PDB file of C-alpha atoms in Angstrom:
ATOM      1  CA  UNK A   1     -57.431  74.361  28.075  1.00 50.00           C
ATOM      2  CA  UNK A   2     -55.787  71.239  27.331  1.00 51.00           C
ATOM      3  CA  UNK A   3     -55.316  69.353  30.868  1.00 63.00           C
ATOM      4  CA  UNK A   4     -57.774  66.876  31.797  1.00 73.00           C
ATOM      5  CA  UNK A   5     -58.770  66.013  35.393  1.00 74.00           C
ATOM      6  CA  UNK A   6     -58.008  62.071  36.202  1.00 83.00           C
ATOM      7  CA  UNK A   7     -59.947  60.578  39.053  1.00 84.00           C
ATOM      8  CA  UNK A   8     -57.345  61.233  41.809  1.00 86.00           C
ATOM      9  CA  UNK A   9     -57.519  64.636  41.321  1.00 84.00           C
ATOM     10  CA  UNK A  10     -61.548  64.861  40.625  1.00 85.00           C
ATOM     11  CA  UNK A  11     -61.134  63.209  44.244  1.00 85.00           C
ATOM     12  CA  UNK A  12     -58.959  65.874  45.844  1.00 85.00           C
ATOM     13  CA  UNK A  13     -61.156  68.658  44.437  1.00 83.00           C
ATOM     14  CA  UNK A  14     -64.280  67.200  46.052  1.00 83.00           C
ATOM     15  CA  UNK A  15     -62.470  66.475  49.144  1.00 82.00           C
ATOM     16  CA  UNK A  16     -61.212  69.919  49.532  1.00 81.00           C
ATOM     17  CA  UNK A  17     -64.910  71.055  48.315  1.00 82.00           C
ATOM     18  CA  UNK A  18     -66.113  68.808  51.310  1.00 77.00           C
ATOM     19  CA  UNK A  19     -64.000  70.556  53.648  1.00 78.00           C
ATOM     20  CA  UNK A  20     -64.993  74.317  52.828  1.00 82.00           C
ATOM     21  CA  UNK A  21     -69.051  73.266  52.761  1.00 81.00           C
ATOM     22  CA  UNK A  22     -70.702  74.839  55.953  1.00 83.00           C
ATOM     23  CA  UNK A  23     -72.103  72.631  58.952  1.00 84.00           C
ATOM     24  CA  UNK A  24     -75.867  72.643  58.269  1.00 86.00           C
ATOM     25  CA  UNK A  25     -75.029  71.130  54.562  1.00 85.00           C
ATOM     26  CA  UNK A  26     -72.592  68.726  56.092  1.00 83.00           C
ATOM     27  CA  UNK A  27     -75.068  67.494  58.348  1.00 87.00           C
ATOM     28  CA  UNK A  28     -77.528  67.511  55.581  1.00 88.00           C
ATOM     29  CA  UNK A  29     -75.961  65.242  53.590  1.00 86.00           C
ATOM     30  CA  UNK A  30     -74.615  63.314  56.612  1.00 87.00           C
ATOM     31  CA  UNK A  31     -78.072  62.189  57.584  1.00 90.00           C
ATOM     32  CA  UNK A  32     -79.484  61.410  54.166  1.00 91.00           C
ATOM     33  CA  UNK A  33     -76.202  59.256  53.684  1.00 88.00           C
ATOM     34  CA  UNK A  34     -77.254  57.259  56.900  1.00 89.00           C
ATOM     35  CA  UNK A  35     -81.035  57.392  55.729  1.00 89.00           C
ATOM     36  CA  UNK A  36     -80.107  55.507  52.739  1.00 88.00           C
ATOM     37  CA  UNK A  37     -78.092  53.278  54.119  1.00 88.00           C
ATOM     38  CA  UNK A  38     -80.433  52.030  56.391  1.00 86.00           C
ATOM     39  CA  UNK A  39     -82.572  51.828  53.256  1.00 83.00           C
ATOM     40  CA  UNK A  40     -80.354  49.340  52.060  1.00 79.00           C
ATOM     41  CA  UNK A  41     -79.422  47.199  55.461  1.00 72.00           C
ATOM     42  CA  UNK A  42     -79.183  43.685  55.056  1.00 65.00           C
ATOM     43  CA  UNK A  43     -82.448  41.495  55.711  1.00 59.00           C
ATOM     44  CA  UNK A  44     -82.692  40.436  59.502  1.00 55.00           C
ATOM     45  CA  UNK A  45     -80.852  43.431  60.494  1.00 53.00           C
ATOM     46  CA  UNK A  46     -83.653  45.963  61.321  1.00 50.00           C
ATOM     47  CA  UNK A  47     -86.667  43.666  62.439  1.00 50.00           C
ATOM     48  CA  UNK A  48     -86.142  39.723  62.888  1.00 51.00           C
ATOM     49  CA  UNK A  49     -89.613  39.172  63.377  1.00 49.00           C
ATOM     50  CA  UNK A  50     -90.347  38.972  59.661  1.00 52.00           C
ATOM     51  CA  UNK A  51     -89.222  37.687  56.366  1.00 54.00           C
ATOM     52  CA  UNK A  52     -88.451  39.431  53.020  1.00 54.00           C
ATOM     53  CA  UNK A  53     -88.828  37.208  50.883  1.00 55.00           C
ATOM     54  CA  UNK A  54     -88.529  40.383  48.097  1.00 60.00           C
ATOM     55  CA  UNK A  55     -84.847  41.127  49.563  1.00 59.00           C
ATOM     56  CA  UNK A  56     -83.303  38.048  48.516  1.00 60.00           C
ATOM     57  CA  UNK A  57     -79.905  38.524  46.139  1.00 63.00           C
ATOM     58  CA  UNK A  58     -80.446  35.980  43.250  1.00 64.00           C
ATOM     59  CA  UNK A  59     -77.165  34.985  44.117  1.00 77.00           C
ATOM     60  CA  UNK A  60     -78.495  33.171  47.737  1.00 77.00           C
ATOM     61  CA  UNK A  61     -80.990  31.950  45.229  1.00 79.00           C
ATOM     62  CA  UNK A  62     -78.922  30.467  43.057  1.00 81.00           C
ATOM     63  CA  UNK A  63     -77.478  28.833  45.556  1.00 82.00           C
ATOM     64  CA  UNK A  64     -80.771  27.259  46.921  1.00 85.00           C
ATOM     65  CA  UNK A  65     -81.321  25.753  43.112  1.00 87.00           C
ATOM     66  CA  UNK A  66     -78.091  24.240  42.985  1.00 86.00           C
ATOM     67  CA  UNK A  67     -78.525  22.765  46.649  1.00 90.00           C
ATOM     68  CA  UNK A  68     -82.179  21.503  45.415  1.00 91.00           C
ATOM     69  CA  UNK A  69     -80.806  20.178  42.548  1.00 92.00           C
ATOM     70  CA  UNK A  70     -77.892  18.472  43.903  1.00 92.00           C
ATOM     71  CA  UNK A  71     -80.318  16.916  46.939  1.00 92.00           C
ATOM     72  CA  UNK A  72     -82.746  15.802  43.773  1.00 92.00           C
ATOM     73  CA  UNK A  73     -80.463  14.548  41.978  1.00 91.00           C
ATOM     74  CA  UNK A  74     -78.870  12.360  44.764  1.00 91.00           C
ATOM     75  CA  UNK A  75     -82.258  11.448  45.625  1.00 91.00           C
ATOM     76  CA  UNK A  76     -82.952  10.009  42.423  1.00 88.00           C
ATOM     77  CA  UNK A  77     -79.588   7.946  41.716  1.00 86.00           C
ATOM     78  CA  UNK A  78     -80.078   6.834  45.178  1.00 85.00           C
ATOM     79  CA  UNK A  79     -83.458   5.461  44.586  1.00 83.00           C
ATOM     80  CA  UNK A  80     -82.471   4.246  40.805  1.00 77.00           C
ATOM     81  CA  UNK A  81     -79.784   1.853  42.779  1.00 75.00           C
ATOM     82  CA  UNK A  82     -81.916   0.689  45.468  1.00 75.00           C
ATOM     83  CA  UNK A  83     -84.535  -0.498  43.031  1.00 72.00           C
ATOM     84  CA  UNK A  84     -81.866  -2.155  40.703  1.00 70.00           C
ATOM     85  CA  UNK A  85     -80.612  -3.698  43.779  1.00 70.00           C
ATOM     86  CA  UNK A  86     -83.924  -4.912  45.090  1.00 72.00           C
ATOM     87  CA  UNK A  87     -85.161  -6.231  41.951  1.00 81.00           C
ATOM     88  CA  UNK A  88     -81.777  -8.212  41.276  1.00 85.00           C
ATOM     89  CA  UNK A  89     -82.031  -9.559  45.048  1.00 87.00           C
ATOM     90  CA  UNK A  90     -85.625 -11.441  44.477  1.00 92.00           C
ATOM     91  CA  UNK A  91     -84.503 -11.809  40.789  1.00 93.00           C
ATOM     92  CA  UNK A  92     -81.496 -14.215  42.260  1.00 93.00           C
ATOM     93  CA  UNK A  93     -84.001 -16.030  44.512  1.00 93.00           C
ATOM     94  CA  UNK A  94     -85.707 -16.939  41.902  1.00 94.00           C
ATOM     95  CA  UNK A  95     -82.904 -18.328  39.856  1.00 95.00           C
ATOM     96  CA  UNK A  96     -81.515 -20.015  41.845  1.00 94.00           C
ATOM     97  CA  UNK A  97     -84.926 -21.515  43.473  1.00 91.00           C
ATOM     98  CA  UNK A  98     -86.254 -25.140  43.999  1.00 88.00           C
ATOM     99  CA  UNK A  99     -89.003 -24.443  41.924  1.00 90.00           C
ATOM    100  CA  UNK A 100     -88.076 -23.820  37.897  1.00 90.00           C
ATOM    101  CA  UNK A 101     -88.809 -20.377  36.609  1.00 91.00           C
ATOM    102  CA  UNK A 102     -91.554 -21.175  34.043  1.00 88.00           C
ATOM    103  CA  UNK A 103     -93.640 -21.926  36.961  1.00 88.00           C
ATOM    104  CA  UNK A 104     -93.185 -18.208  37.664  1.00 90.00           C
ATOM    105  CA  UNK A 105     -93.229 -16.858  34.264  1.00 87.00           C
ATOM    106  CA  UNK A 106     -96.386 -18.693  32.907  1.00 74.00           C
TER     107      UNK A 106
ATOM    108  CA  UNK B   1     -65.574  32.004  42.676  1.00 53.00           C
ATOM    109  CA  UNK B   2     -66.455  32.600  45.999  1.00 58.00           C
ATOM    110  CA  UNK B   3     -65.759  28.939  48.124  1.00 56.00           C
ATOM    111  CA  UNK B   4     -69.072  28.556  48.932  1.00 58.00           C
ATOM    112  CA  UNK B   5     -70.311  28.563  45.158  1.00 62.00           C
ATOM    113  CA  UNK B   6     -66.994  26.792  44.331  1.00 62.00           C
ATOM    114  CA  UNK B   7     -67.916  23.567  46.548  1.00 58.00           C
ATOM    115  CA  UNK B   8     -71.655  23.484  45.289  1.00 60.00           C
ATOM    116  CA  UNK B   9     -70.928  23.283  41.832  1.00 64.00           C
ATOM    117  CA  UNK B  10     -68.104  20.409  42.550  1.00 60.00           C
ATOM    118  CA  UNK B  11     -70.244  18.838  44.513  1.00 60.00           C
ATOM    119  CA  UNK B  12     -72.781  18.408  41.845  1.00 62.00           C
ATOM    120  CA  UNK B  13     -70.332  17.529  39.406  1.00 64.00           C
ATOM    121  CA  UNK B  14     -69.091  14.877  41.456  1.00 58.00           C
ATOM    122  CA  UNK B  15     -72.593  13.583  41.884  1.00 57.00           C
ATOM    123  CA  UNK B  16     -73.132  13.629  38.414  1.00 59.00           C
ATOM    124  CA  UNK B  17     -69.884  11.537  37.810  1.00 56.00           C
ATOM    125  CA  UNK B  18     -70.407   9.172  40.803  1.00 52.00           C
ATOM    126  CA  UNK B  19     -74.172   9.008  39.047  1.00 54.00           C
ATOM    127  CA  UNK B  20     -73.054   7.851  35.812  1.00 52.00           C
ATOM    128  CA  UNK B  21     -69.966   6.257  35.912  1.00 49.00           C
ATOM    129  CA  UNK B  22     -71.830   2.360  37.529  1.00 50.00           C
ATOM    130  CA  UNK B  23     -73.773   2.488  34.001  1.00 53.00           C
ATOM    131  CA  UNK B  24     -70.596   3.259  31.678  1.00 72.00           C
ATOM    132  CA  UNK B  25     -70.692  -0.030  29.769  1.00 84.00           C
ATOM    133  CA  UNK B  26     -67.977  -2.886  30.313  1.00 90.00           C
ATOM    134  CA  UNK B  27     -66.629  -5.203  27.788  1.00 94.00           C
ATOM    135  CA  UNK B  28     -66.550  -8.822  28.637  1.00 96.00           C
ATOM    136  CA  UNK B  29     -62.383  -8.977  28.657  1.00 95.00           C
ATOM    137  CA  UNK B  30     -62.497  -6.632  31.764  1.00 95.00           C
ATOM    138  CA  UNK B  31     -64.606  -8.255  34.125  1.00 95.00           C
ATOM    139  CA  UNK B  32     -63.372 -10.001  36.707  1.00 95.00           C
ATOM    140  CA  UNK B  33     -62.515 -13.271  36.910  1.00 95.00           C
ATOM    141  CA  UNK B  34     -65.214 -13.847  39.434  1.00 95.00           C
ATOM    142  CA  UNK B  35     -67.813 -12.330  37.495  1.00 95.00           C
ATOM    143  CA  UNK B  36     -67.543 -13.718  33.868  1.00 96.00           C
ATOM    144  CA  UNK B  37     -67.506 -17.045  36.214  1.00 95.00           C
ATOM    145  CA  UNK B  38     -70.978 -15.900  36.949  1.00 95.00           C
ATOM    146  CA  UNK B  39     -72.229 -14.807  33.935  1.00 95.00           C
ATOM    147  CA  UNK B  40     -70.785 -17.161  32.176  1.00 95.00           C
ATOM    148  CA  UNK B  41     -73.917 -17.971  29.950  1.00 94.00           C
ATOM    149  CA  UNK B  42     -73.933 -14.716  28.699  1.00 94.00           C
ATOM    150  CA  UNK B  43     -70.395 -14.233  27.853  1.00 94.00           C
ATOM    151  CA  UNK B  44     -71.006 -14.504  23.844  1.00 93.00           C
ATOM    152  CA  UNK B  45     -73.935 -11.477  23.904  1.00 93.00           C
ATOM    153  CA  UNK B  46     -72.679  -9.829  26.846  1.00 95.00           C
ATOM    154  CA  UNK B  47     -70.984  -6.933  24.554  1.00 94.00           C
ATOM    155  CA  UNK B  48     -74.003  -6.088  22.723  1.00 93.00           C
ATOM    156  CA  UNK B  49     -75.719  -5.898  25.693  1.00 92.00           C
ATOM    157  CA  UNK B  50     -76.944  -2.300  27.459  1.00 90.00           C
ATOM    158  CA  UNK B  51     -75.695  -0.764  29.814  1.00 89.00           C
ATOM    159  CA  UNK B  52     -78.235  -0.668  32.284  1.00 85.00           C
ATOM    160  CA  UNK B  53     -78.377  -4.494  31.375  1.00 88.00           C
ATOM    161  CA  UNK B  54     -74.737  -5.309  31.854  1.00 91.00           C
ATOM    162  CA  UNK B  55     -74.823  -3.129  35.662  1.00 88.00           C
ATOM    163  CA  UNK B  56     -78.264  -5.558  36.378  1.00 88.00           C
ATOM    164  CA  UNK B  57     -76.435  -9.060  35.747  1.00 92.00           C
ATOM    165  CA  UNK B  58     -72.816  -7.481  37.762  1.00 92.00           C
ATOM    166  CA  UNK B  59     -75.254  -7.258  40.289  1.00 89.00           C
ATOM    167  CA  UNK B  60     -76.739 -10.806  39.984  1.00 91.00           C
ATOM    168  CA  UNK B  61     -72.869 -11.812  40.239  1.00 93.00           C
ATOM    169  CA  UNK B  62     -71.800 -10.003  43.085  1.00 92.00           C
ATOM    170  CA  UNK B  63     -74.018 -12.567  44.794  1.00 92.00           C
ATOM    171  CA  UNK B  64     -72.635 -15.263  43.313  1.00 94.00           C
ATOM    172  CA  UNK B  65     -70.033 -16.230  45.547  1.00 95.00           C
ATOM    173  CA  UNK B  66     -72.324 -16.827  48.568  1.00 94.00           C
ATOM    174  CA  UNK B  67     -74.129 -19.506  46.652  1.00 94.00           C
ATOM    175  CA  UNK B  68     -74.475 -23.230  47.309  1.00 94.00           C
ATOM    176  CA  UNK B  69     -73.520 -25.060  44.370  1.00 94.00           C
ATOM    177  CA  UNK B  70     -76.927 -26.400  43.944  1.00 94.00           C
ATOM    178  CA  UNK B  71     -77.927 -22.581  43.771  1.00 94.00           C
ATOM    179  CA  UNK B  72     -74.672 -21.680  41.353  1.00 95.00           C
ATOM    180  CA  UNK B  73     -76.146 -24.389  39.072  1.00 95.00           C
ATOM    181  CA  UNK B  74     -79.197 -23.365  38.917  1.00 94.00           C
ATOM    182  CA  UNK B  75     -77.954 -19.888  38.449  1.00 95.00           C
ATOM    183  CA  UNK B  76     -76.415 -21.207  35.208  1.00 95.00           C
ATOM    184  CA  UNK B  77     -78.919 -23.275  33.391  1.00 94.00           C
ATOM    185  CA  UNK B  78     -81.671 -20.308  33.756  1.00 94.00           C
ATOM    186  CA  UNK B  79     -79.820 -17.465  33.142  1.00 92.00           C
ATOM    187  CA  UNK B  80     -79.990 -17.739  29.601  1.00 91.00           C
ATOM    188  CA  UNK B  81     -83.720 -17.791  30.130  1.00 92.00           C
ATOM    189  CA  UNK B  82     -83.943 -15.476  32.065  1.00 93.00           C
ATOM    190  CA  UNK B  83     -81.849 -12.948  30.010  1.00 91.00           C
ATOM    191  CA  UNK B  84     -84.429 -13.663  27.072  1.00 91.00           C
ATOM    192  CA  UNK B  85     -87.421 -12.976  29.197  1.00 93.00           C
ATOM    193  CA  UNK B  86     -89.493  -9.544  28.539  1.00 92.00           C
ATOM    194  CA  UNK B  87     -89.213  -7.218  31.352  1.00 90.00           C
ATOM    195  CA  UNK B  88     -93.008  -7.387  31.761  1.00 92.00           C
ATOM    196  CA  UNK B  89     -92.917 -11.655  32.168  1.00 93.00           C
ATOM    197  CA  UNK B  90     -89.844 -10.773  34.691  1.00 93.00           C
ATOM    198  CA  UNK B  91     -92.217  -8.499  36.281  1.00 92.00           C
ATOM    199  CA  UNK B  92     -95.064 -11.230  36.751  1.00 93.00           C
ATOM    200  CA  UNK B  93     -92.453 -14.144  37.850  1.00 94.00           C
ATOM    201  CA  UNK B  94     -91.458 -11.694  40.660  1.00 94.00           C
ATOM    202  CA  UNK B  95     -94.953 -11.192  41.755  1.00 93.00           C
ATOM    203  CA  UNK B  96     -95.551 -14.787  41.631  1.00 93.00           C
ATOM    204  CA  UNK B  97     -92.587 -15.462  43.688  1.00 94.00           C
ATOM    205  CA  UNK B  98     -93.306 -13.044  46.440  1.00 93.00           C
ATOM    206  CA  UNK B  99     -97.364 -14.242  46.196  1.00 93.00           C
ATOM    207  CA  UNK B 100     -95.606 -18.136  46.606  1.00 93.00           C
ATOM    208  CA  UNK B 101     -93.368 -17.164  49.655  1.00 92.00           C
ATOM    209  CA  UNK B 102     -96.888 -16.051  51.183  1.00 93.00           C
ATOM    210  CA  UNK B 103     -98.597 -19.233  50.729  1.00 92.00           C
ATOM    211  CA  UNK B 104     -98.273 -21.475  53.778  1.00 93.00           C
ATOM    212  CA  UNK B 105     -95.654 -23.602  54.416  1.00 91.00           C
ATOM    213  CA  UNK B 106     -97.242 -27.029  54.165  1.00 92.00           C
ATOM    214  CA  UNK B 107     -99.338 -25.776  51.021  1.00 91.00           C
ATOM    215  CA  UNK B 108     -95.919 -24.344  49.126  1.00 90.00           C
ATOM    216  CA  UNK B 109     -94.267 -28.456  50.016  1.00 91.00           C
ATOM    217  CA  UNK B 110     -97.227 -29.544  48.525  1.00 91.00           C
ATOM    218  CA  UNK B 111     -96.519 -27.208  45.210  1.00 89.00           C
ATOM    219  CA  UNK B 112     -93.004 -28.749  45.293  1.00 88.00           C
ATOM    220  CA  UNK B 113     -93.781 -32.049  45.158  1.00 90.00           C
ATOM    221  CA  UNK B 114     -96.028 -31.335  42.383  1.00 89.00           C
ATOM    222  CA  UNK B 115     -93.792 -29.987  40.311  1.00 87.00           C
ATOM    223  CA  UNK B 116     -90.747 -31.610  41.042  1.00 86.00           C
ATOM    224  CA  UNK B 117     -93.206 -35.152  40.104  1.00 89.00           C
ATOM    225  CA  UNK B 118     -93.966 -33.329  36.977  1.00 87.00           C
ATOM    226  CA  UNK B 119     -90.341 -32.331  36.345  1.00 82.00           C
ATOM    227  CA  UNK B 120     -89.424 -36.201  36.634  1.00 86.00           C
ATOM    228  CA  UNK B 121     -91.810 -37.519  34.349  1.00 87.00           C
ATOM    229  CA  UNK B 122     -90.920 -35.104  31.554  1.00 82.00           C
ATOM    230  CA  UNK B 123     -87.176 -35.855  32.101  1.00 80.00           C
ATOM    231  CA  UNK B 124     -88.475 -39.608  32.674  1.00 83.00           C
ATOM    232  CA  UNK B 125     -90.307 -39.448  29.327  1.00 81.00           C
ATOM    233  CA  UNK B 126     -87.504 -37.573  27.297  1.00 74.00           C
ATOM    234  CA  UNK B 127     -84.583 -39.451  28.513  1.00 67.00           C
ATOM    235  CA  UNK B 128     -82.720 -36.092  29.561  1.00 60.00           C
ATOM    236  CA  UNK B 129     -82.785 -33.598  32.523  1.00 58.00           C
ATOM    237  CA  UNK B 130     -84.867 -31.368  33.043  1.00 53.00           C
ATOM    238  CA  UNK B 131     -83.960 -28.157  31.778  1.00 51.00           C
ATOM    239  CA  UNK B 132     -85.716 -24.440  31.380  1.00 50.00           C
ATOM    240  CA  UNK B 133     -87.713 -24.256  29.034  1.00 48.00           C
ATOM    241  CA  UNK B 134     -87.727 -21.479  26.108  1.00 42.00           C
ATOM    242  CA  UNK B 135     -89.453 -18.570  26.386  1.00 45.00           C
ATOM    243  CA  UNK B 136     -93.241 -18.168  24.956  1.00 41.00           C
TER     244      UNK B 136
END
């Protein structure tokens, strides 16, 4: 035999397969279909009391990391230009005080 | 790319450019006219100078403007000084300066007067102004 079976037609066979099984099977395999699908329900979906931690994709995580990193970073430039600033504010004062800056320095 | 992803990661990147690009250095010939007015004094080093140095004095001269001229002066005739000054003597004239301010008013006149006597009889003495010293 020569002819090999391409997925469309591995499809129609188990379709038609489907269709000839009897009722008890198809219920069967209806219910353990559901059963794992439940298995797999999104977090929050079943109880909303709790949190699974465990359930997380590493994609949402990823996406906390980047959030984290972007707040840090901000954070930090923020604070890295508010101390320049600060320090060049009294740094003016005293350059351009009464009093001359050696009394300061020494 | 999913938006959400999409936005986070230009976000950060624009962060990261916004971040950097105040401490990208600047060449003397592009400052404003305004600021090498202000900085004048350090116009032959400022070139060599770091970055984080250079952003530190534009921010001395963005000031400069609301000065008095008494205050621009001054400004001028210490900056050169100043520039020469180890960050850790900086650090000690600031925290003499804020411990003066603190002192009471009639007690800080009193400081003045002392000084600026002491300021005349050196210039008295030398025949010029009084000028800022060089750094120890």
């Amino acid at each position: 035999m020569t002819d090999y079976l391409n997925s469309d037609a591995i499809r129609q066979l188990l379709n038609r397969s489907a269709g000839q099984l009897d009722p008890s099977t198809l219920a069967g395999l209806r219910q353990a279909r559901e059963q794992a699908l439940l298995r797999h329900a999104p977090v929050g979906a079943g109880s909303q009391t709790r949190w699974h931690f465990g359930a997380w994709r590493p994609a949402a995580a990823t996406w906390v990391a980047t959030l984290l990193l972007a707040v840090c970073l901000f954070g930090g430039i923020t604070y890295y230009w508010q101390q320049t600033r600060d320090s060049s504010e009294i740094d003016l004062a005293i350059l351009t005080d009464e009093m001359p800056v050696d009394v300061y320095v020494n | 790319m999913r938006p959400f992803r999409r936005s986070i990661l230009f976000a950060t990147a624009a962060l990261l450019i916004c971040g950097a690009a105040p401490a990208f250095a600047k060449p003397w010939t592009e400052l404003t006219a305004g600021q090498r007015e202000a900085l004048a004094p350090l116009a032959k080093e400022w070139d060599a100078l770091p970055e984080k140095k250079q952003h530190y004095y534009l921010n001395l001269a963005r000031r400069y403007p609301s000065l008095t001229v008494a205050g621009k002066q001054r400004l001028h005739e210490r900056l050169d000084y100043w520039s020469k000054l180890t960050p850790e003597q900086r650090e000690q004239a600031r925290q003499k300066y804020k411990a003066f301010k603190k002192v009471p008013a009639d007690q800080r006149e009193q400081v003045k007067k002392m000084v600026r006597d002491r300021e005349a009889q050196k210039s008295a003495s030398s025949g010029v102004p009084p000028a800022a010293p060089a750094p120890k």
